[in-house]
Amino acid sequence: MSKKAAGETDGSAVDDFIADTDTGGRAPERGFNRQVLWIVPLAWSLFQLWIASPIPYELGIFVVNNAQGRSIHLAFAVFLAFTAFPTTKRSPRHTIPVQDWIAALVGAFCAGYLYLFWDGLAARSGAPSTQDLVFASIGVLLLMEAARRSLGFPLMAVAAVFLAYVFFGSSELLPDVIRWRGASIERAMSHLWLTTEGVFGVALGVSSGFVFLFVLFGALLNQAGAGNYFLSLAFATLGHLRGGPAKAAVIASAATGLISGSSIANVVTTGTFTIPLMKKVGFSPAKAGAVEVSSSINGVLTPPVMGAVAFLMTEYVGISYVEVVKTAIVPAAISYVALVYIVHLEALKMGMTGTSRTNPVIFILSAVLMICVGIILSGATLWLAGQAVGLLDAALGAAATPVVVALFLALYVLAVRYAARGPELDLSVESMQHLPPTRDIFRSGVHFLLPLLLLMYLLMVERKSPGFSAFWSASFMLLVLLTQKPLRAFFRGEGNLAQGIHDGFSEAIDGLILGARNMIGLACAMAVAGIIVGSVTLTGIGQVMAEFVEFLSGGNLMLMLFFVAIISIILGMGLPTTANYIVVSSLMAGVVVELGAQSGLIVPLVAVHMFVFYFGIMADVTPPVGLASFAAAAISGGDPLRTGFQAFFYSIRTALLPFLFIFNTDLLLIDVTWQHAIVVFIIALIAMLIFAAGTMGYFLTRSRIWESVVLVIVALTLFRPGFWLDQVQPAYLSEPPAQIFDLAESAPADGSLRVKIEGMTLDGDFVASTFQLPLGAANGDGFSRLAQNAGLELVERDGEVIVDMIAFGGYAEQQGIDFDWTVTGVEVENDRMPKEVFYIPAFLMFGLICLLQYRRSQHEREAVA
């Protein structure tokens, strides 16, 4: 790509990169083609708002069920994939060729087939006609081509491999371990296209019901100017510090990542401003791009959206959205603070200076304090809003809702009036170095906080569904776009209200179109991921993956997790966030659960899904694919591979966290009190900062190798003190199988029992695993508690405890326990000293390093003086 004389990247090249990866590179300048790419995305956004609203149900007009909605949703996506994305890089960008029109119309028809022929398909369920199979087959092929255009080759290639396995899995060319009998066209297409098991399954349902609305909300928020507002706020707050632009990049990416849902979109949104400024203060192109990539990746891991994975996780894991947010918040928060610290250490190593001489320890403490205060203030605001709404509801009954809406709109008008007192923001790269005070910037966009508060209030306080919450938040954002400019003009006395109304209407339309075009690749990715998931459920390849990983690891738990991490990165290469998560979780989550249980490690399912999610996202960083790294390199002008390796080095802390919360689920706030949660956050934050210092080779001064090693050991001890305790005292004591009934009877209410069970499956495979059997309320004898709550009836026979009966649909059946399996032992928690005892030697070692480095830094300063 070309560069300007000043060393900055050519903005047009970046714009082309954004268009090619996000919205489609084709932009007809005039005529019917231009109108189509204006009208169809607008219609798609309006359709999604329509089906999410209560209006069709109130009026009884154009009511569609979930499956029909998915079909129309995919029809829009496939049509736009062929019209908005050129076939190749050399294909025309200013017109839509005839062959693309044909593919777009045929593909849209095939995708909409479920909606168009809904009654007929229902009548011949399980016995598809030749017409059904023909259009299903064409639909699968055109969907894969749509995904290739909008997302690149990797996802299509992965889907093609799985499709080949579906049809040719019985080939003698395949090893016996993965061979299966294969499927006919009728069976495969019925499963993948004509039912809700494949393409039109859970993933596309989440895309249609939740993800589109959140992407639309983010697009509207950004169109209103919120992205620039958050970016300016970050630069005004941190730009004066040592390495300030890099620190501002981290914070700005955190703010935009909350709503963007894409690491690549995050890179190009904030990186266009932050990367050139980082280069100006001394960061090399590779390091400037790597900082932006690392912070953008973290944005996807941060609630509330998490690249739309938060909503998929609720479906796949079967827990509430609030539980997903709770499990994700601590790892994301400590990882962000650590990245700010890494940037600070990098600035120290390069000898950078800033206009502020803030002590690094004071800076970190201030940053943590600001984050905690922000969380507390946000939580307090939401809680007070909930209390106020509750009081109004009790006092006014049914009339409370319109009163609450009126008060909220009045608050919005007051916020705009307050914001109108400040100047319009100049957000060019040059102006970022001379921004007004933070207070003035905060005031200029304070009304942008209201849509975010509304979204979080509906999700966290009212506990409404994600779709409901996103619909009303997006609707409010449309109102903001339509009214903020006329209101500002009115409050400033400028008088030109008509122009403000016109501009607001144009921006609202542009936001609706941009939101839909941002969804093209995402919707295609969700649908193609459905092909992969459908292939997994049809062929049973998931069990083969478990056997493959078990063979590679030789039964060693750490090796098993390492191989799962590597496979997750490989599977995630080149895939967007959501497709990435769907693929790696459908293939690898069950592997971790099964092999972990065989090693005696019982891991909550949400922890496993977080593990594969984290490593799947690391594929956006890791060469040779690393799409986020390529996006950053396109802006910085640096080498993509060097940028990717540097970003991976900065992201080591992110790669460490999944291993830690597999063994220490306290980090995910699973079954902890709020007091314990505060302690967990503080200790984990200290540990992550120490780990960052150890891996960067710099703390109070440049570290010696042995000091870095000690710092890493201290950090790992703080993260998982139970490791050392396990070496001294076992976590569980083994009791004979015959004691199971007495132990079940004496267990407390809502307790559980760790039981080792082994036996042969119907397929002839031997299984030996550990199960955590729920016992429910403390009433009845041990036999009854096991039967009623675990769905497991046991009998003693010839000195052994045997599985006699399995309740249909019960916990035992869900875990794969079968008849005539044998209980080999019962594990009882050992009464041992608290694991926190090992914090003492860890902090003593840390104190020793502090003392040594402080003395050495003093000598270095004296030598320089």
Coordinates of C-alpha atoms in Angstrom, one line a residue, residues 156-596:
M156 CA -15.8 -22.1 3.1
A157 CA -12.9 -24.5 3.1
V158 CA -13.7 -25.8 6.6
A159 CA -17.4 -26.3 5.6
A160 CA -16.4 -28.1 2.4
V161 CA -14.2 -30.5 4.4
F162 CA -17.1 -31.3 6.7
L163 CA -19.5 -31.7 3.7
A164 CA -17.1 -34.1 2.1
Y165 CA -16.9 -36.1 5.3
V166 CA -20.7 -36.3 5.4
F167 CA -20.9 -37.8 1.9
F168 CA -17.6 -39.7 1.7
G169 CA -17.0 -40.7 5.3
S170 CA -17.2 -44.3 4.3
S171 CA -14.2 -44.1 2.0
E172 CA -11.4 -46.6 2.5
L173 CA -9.0 -43.8 2.1
L174 CA -9.9 -42.5 5.6
P175 CA -8.4 -44.0 8.7
D176 CA -10.7 -46.5 10.5
V177 CA -10.9 -44.3 13.6
I178 CA -12.8 -41.5 11.7
R179 CA -14.7 -43.6 9.1
W180 CA -18.5 -43.7 9.2
R181 CA -21.1 -45.1 6.9
G182 CA -21.8 -41.8 5.0
A183 CA -25.1 -40.1 4.2
S184 CA -27.3 -40.0 1.1
I185 CA -28.2 -36.6 -0.6
E186 CA -31.7 -37.0 0.8
R187 CA -30.6 -37.5 4.4
A188 CA -27.9 -34.9 4.3
M189 CA -30.0 -32.1 2.7
S190 CA -33.0 -32.8 4.9
H191 CA -30.7 -32.5 7.9
L192 CA -28.7 -29.5 6.7
W193 CA -31.3 -27.4 4.9
L194 CA -34.9 -28.5 5.2
T195 CA -35.0 -28.7 9.0
T196 CA -33.7 -26.5 11.9
E197 CA -30.8 -28.9 12.6
G198 CA -28.3 -27.4 10.2
V199 CA -28.2 -24.1 8.4
F200 CA -31.4 -22.9 10.0
G201 CA -30.5 -24.0 13.5
V202 CA -29.6 -22.2 16.7
A203 CA -26.8 -20.1 15.3
L204 CA -28.9 -18.5 12.5
G205 CA -31.7 -18.1 15.0
V206 CA -29.4 -16.1 17.3
S207 CA -28.2 -14.1 14.3
S208 CA -31.8 -13.2 13.3
G209 CA -33.2 -12.7 16.7
F210 CA -30.3 -11.1 18.6
V211 CA -27.1 -10.4 16.7
F212 CA -28.6 -8.3 13.9
L213 CA -30.2 -5.9 16.4
F214 CA -27.0 -5.5 18.4
V215 CA -24.9 -4.9 15.3
L216 CA -27.6 -2.4 14.2
F217 CA -27.5 -0.7 17.6
G218 CA -23.7 -0.4 17.4
A219 CA -23.9 1.0 13.8
L220 CA -26.5 3.5 14.8
L221 CA -24.5 4.5 17.9
N222 CA -21.4 5.0 15.8
Q223 CA -23.3 6.9 13.2
A224 CA -24.5 9.3 15.9
G225 CA -20.9 10.0 16.8
A226 CA -20.5 7.9 19.9
G227 CA -17.4 6.1 18.6
N228 CA -15.6 9.4 18.0
Y229 CA -16.8 10.6 21.4
F230 CA -15.4 7.6 23.3
L231 CA -12.1 7.9 21.4
S232 CA -11.7 11.6 22.2
L233 CA -12.5 10.9 25.8
A234 CA -9.8 8.3 26.0
F235 CA -7.2 10.5 24.4
A236 CA -8.1 13.5 26.5
T237 CA -7.8 11.3 29.7
L238 CA -4.6 9.4 28.9
G239 CA -2.9 11.1 25.9
H240 CA -0.6 13.2 28.2
L241 CA 0.9 10.1 29.9
R242 CA 4.0 8.2 28.9
G243 CA 3.0 6.3 25.8
G244 CA -0.3 8.0 26.1
P245 CA -1.7 7.3 22.6
A246 CA -1.2 3.5 23.1
K247 CA -2.9 3.7 26.5
A248 CA -5.7 5.7 24.9
A249 CA -6.0 3.0 22.1
V250 CA -6.5 0.3 24.8
I251 CA -9.3 2.3 26.5
A252 CA -10.9 3.4 23.2
S253 CA -10.9 -0.2 21.9
A254 CA -12.5 -1.3 25.2
A255 CA -15.3 1.3 24.7
T256 CA -15.9 0.5 21.0
G257 CA -15.5 -3.3 21.6
L258 CA -18.4 -3.3 23.9
I259 CA -20.7 -2.6 21.0
S260 CA -18.8 -3.6 17.8
G261 CA -18.9 -7.4 18.0
S262 CA -15.9 -7.8 15.7
S263 CA -12.2 -7.6 16.5
I264 CA -11.5 -6.5 12.9
A265 CA -14.1 -3.8 13.0
N266 CA -12.7 -2.7 16.3
V267 CA -9.2 -2.5 14.8
V268 CA -10.2 -0.4 11.8
T269 CA -12.6 1.8 13.8
T270 CA -10.1 3.0 16.4
G271 CA -6.9 2.1 14.7
T272 CA -7.4 4.7 12.0
F273 CA -6.8 7.3 14.7
T274 CA -4.7 5.5 17.3
I275 CA -2.0 3.8 15.2
P276 CA -0.7 6.9 13.4
L277 CA -0.5 8.7 16.8
M278 CA 1.3 5.8 18.4
K279 CA 3.9 5.9 15.6
K280 CA 4.3 9.6 16.1
V281 CA 5.4 9.2 19.8
G282 CA 7.9 6.4 19.0
F283 CA 6.1 3.1 18.6
S284 CA 7.3 1.1 15.6
P285 CA 4.6 0.2 13.0
A286 CA 4.6 -3.4 14.2
K287 CA 4.2 -2.5 17.9
A288 CA 1.6 0.2 17.2
G289 CA -0.5 -2.3 15.2
A290 CA 0.1 -5.0 17.8
V291 CA -1.2 -2.7 20.7
E292 CA -4.3 -2.0 18.7
V293 CA -4.9 -5.7 17.8
S294 CA -4.4 -6.8 21.4
S295 CA -6.9 -4.2 22.8
S296 CA -9.4 -4.9 20.0
I297 CA -9.3 -8.7 20.7
N298 CA -10.0 -7.9 24.3
G299 CA -13.0 -5.8 23.2
V300 CA -14.6 -8.9 21.8
L301 CA -14.0 -10.8 25.1
T302 CA -15.7 -8.0 27.1
P303 CA -19.4 -8.0 28.0
P304 CA -22.1 -7.1 27.2
V305 CA -21.9 -8.3 23.5
M306 CA -18.7 -10.3 23.3
G307 CA -18.9 -10.5 19.6
A308 CA -22.5 -11.8 19.9
V309 CA -21.1 -14.9 21.6
A310 CA -22.8 -14.0 24.9
F311 CA -26.1 -14.7 23.3
L312 CA -24.9 -17.9 21.6
M313 CA -23.5 -19.1 24.9
T314 CA -26.9 -18.7 26.6
E315 CA -28.4 -21.1 24.0
Y316 CA -25.5 -23.7 24.0
V317 CA -24.7 -23.7 27.7
G318 CA -28.3 -23.3 28.9
I319 CA -27.7 -20.5 31.4
S320 CA -29.1 -16.9 31.6
Y321 CA -27.5 -14.0 29.9
V322 CA -26.7 -12.4 33.3
E323 CA -24.7 -15.5 34.2
V324 CA -22.7 -15.3 31.0
V325 CA -21.9 -11.7 31.7
K326 CA -20.9 -12.5 35.3
T327 CA -18.5 -15.2 34.2
A328 CA -16.8 -13.0 31.6
I329 CA -16.4 -9.8 33.5
V330 CA -13.4 -10.5 35.8
P331 CA -11.1 -12.1 33.1
A332 CA -11.9 -9.2 30.7
A333 CA -11.3 -6.5 33.3
I334 CA -8.0 -7.8 34.6
S335 CA -6.8 -8.5 31.0
Y336 CA -7.5 -4.9 30.0
V337 CA -5.8 -3.4 33.0
A338 CA -2.8 -5.6 32.4
L339 CA -2.6 -4.5 28.7
V340 CA -2.5 -0.8 29.8
Y341 CA 0.4 -1.8 32.1
I342 CA 2.1 -3.7 29.3
V343 CA 1.9 -0.6 27.2
H344 CA 3.4 1.4 30.1
L345 CA 6.3 -1.0 30.4
E346 CA 6.9 -0.9 26.7
A347 CA 7.0 2.9 26.9
L348 CA 9.5 2.7 29.8
K349 CA 11.7 0.2 27.9
M350 CA 11.8 2.6 24.8
G351 CA 12.6 5.6 27.0
M352 CA 9.4 7.5 26.2
T353 CA 8.3 10.5 28.1
G354 CA 5.0 12.3 28.6
T355 CA 3.8 15.6 29.8
S356 CA 2.8 13.9 33.0
R357 CA 5.3 12.4 35.4
T358 CA 2.8 10.2 37.2
N359 CA 4.4 7.4 39.2
P360 CA 3.6 4.0 37.4
V361 CA 2.3 2.5 40.6
I362 CA 0.0 5.5 41.3
F363 CA -1.1 5.3 37.6
I364 CA -2.1 1.7 37.8
L365 CA -3.8 2.2 41.2
S366 CA -5.6 5.2 39.7
A367 CA -6.7 3.2 36.6
V368 CA -8.0 0.3 38.8
L369 CA -9.8 2.8 41.0
M370 CA -11.4 4.5 38.0
I371 CA -12.6 1.1 36.6
C372 CA -14.0 0.1 40.0
V373 CA -15.7 3.5 40.5
G374 CA -17.1 3.3 37.0
I375 CA -18.5 -0.2 37.6
I376 CA -19.9 0.9 41.0
L377 CA -21.4 4.1 39.6
S378 CA -22.9 2.2 36.6
G379 CA -24.3 -0.5 38.9
A380 CA -25.6 2.1 41.4
T381 CA -27.3 4.0 38.5
L382 CA -29.0 0.8 37.2
W383 CA -30.0 -0.2 40.8
L384 CA -31.5 3.2 41.5
A385 CA -33.3 3.2 38.2
G386 CA -34.7 -0.2 39.0
Q387 CA -35.9 1.0 42.4
A388 CA -37.5 4.1 40.9
V389 CA -39.3 2.1 38.3
G390 CA -40.5 -0.3 41.0
L391 CA -41.9 2.5 43.1
L392 CA -43.7 4.0 40.1
D393 CA -45.0 0.6 39.1
A394 CA -46.4 0.1 42.7
A395 CA -47.9 3.6 42.7
L396 CA -49.3 3.9 39.2
G397 CA -49.9 0.3 38.1
A398 CA -50.5 0.1 34.3
A399 CA -49.9 3.8 33.9
A400 CA -46.3 3.5 35.1
T401 CA -44.9 2.4 31.7
P402 CA -45.8 5.6 29.8
V403 CA -44.7 7.7 32.8
V404 CA -41.3 6.0 32.8
V405 CA -40.9 6.4 29.1
A406 CA -41.8 10.1 29.3
L407 CA -39.3 10.7 32.1
F408 CA -36.6 8.9 30.2
L409 CA -37.2 11.0 27.1
A410 CA -37.2 14.2 29.2
L411 CA -33.8 13.0 30.6
Y412 CA -32.6 12.6 27.1
V413 CA -33.7 16.2 26.1
L414 CA -31.9 17.6 29.2
A415 CA -28.8 15.6 28.4
V416 CA -28.7 17.0 24.8
R417 CA -29.3 20.5 26.2
Y418 CA -26.3 20.0 28.6
A419 CA -24.2 18.7 25.7
A420 CA -25.2 21.6 23.4
R421 CA -23.2 24.0 25.7
G422 CA -20.0 22.4 24.5
P423 CA -18.3 22.8 21.1
E424 CA -18.5 20.3 18.2
L425 CA -15.6 17.9 18.3
D426 CA -12.9 18.0 15.7
L427 CA -11.7 14.4 15.6
S428 CA -9.0 14.5 12.9
V429 CA -5.7 12.8 13.8
E430 CA -4.0 16.2 14.2
S431 CA -6.6 17.5 16.6
M432 CA -6.1 14.4 18.9
Q433 CA -2.9 16.0 20.2
H434 CA -4.7 19.2 21.2
L435 CA -8.0 18.2 22.6
P436 CA -10.0 20.3 25.0
P437 CA -10.2 19.3 28.7
T438 CA -11.8 15.9 29.5
R439 CA -14.7 17.7 31.3
D440 CA -15.7 19.5 28.1
I441 CA -15.5 16.4 26.0
F442 CA -17.5 14.4 28.5
R443 CA -20.2 17.0 28.4
S444 CA -20.4 17.2 24.6
G445 CA -21.6 13.6 24.3
V446 CA -23.2 12.8 27.6
H447 CA -26.4 11.8 25.9
F448 CA -24.6 8.9 24.2
L449 CA -24.5 7.2 27.6
L450 CA -28.3 6.9 27.8
P451 CA -28.7 4.2 25.1
L452 CA -26.0 2.1 26.7
L453 CA -27.7 2.5 30.1
L454 CA -31.0 1.6 28.6
L455 CA -29.6 -1.5 27.1
M456 CA -27.9 -2.6 30.3
Y457 CA -31.0 -1.7 32.4
L458 CA -33.2 -3.9 30.2
L459 CA -30.7 -6.8 30.2
M460 CA -29.4 -6.7 33.8
V461 CA -32.2 -5.2 35.9
E462 CA -35.5 -6.0 34.1
R463 CA -33.9 -9.3 32.8
K464 CA -35.5 -8.9 29.5
S465 CA -34.5 -11.1 26.5
P466 CA -31.5 -9.8 24.5
G467 CA -33.7 -9.4 21.4
F468 CA -36.2 -7.3 23.4
S469 CA -33.5 -5.2 24.9
A470 CA -31.6 -4.6 21.7
F471 CA -34.8 -3.7 19.8
W472 CA -35.8 -0.9 22.2
S473 CA -32.2 0.3 22.5
A474 CA -31.9 0.4 18.7
S475 CA -35.2 2.2 18.5
F476 CA -34.1 4.8 21.0
M477 CA -30.9 5.2 18.9
L478 CA -33.0 5.9 15.9
L479 CA -34.7 8.6 17.9
V480 CA -31.4 10.0 19.0
L481 CA -30.2 10.2 15.4
L482 CA -33.4 11.9 14.2
T483 CA -33.5 14.5 17.0
Q484 CA -30.0 15.3 18.4
K485 CA -29.1 17.7 15.6
P486 CA -32.4 19.7 15.6
L487 CA -32.4 19.8 19.4
R488 CA -28.8 21.0 19.5
A489 CA -29.6 23.7 16.9
F490 CA -32.6 24.7 19.0
F491 CA -30.7 24.9 22.3
R492 CA -27.9 26.8 20.7
G493 CA -30.3 29.2 19.0
E494 CA -29.0 28.5 15.6
G495 CA -32.5 28.5 14.1
N496 CA -31.8 26.1 11.1
L497 CA -34.0 23.3 12.4
A498 CA -35.0 22.1 9.0
Q499 CA -31.4 21.3 8.0
G500 CA -30.9 19.5 11.4
I501 CA -34.0 17.4 10.7
H502 CA -32.8 16.6 7.2
D503 CA -29.3 15.7 8.4
G504 CA -30.7 13.5 11.2
F505 CA -33.0 11.6 8.8
S506 CA -30.1 11.0 6.4
E507 CA -27.9 9.8 9.2
A508 CA -30.6 7.4 10.5
I509 CA -31.1 5.9 7.0
D510 CA -27.3 5.6 6.6
G511 CA -27.1 3.9 10.0
L512 CA -29.8 1.4 9.0
I513 CA -28.0 0.6 5.8
L514 CA -24.6 0.4 7.4
G515 CA -25.9 -1.9 10.1
A516 CA -27.4 -4.3 7.5
R517 CA -24.2 -4.3 5.4
N518 CA -22.1 -5.0 8.5
M519 CA -24.3 -8.1 9.0
I520 CA -23.8 -9.7 5.5
G521 CA -20.7 -11.7 6.4
L522 CA -21.9 -12.3 9.9
A523 CA -25.2 -13.9 8.8
C524 CA -23.5 -16.0 6.2
A525 CA -20.9 -17.1 8.8
M526 CA -23.7 -18.2 11.2
A527 CA -25.4 -20.1 8.4
V528 CA -22.2 -21.8 7.2
A529 CA -21.4 -22.6 10.8
G530 CA -24.8 -24.4 10.8
I531 CA -23.5 -26.6 8.1
I532 CA -20.5 -27.6 10.2
V533 CA -22.7 -28.1 13.4
G534 CA -25.2 -30.1 11.4
S535 CA -22.3 -32.3 10.0
V536 CA -21.0 -32.9 13.5
T537 CA -24.4 -34.0 14.8
L538 CA -25.1 -36.1 11.7
T539 CA -21.8 -37.9 11.7
G540 CA -20.8 -38.0 15.4
I541 CA -17.3 -36.6 14.6
G542 CA -17.2 -34.9 18.0
Q543 CA -16.6 -38.2 19.7
V544 CA -13.8 -38.9 17.2
M545 CA -12.2 -35.6 18.1
A546 CA -12.2 -36.5 21.8
E547 CA -10.5 -39.8 21.0
F548 CA -8.0 -38.0 18.8
V549 CA -7.1 -35.5 21.5
E550 CA -6.9 -38.2 24.1
F551 CA -4.5 -40.1 21.9
L552 CA -2.3 -37.1 21.3
S553 CA -2.2 -36.2 25.0
G554 CA -1.7 -39.7 26.3
G555 CA -4.2 -38.9 29.0
N556 CA -2.2 -36.0 30.4
L557 CA -4.7 -33.3 31.4
M558 CA -2.4 -30.3 30.7
L559 CA -1.3 -31.7 27.3
M560 CA -5.0 -32.3 26.5
L561 CA -5.9 -28.6 27.2
F562 CA -2.8 -27.5 25.2
F563 CA -3.9 -29.5 22.2
V564 CA -7.5 -28.3 22.5
A565 CA -6.1 -24.7 22.5
I566 CA -4.0 -25.3 19.4
I567 CA -6.9 -27.0 17.6
S568 CA -9.2 -24.1 18.6
I569 CA -6.8 -21.6 17.1
I570 CA -6.4 -23.6 13.9
L571 CA -10.2 -24.0 13.5
G572 CA -10.7 -20.3 14.2
M573 CA -8.2 -19.1 11.6
G574 CA -9.9 -16.8 9.1
L575 CA -13.4 -17.1 10.8
P576 CA -15.4 -14.2 12.2
T577 CA -16.0 -14.2 15.9
T578 CA -19.4 -15.9 16.0
A579 CA -18.6 -18.6 13.5
N580 CA -15.3 -19.1 15.2
Y581 CA -17.1 -19.8 18.5
I582 CA -19.7 -22.0 17.0
V583 CA -17.2 -24.2 15.3
V584 CA -14.7 -24.6 18.1
S585 CA -17.4 -25.1 20.8
S586 CA -19.3 -27.7 18.8
L587 CA -16.1 -29.7 18.2
M588 CA -14.0 -29.1 21.3
A589 CA -16.2 -28.2 24.3
G590 CA -17.3 -31.8 24.7
V591 CA -13.7 -32.9 24.4
V592 CA -12.6 -30.8 27.4
V593 CA -15.6 -32.0 29.5
E594 CA -15.2 -35.7 28.7
L595 CA -11.4 -35.9 29.0
G596 CA -11.3 -33.6 32.1

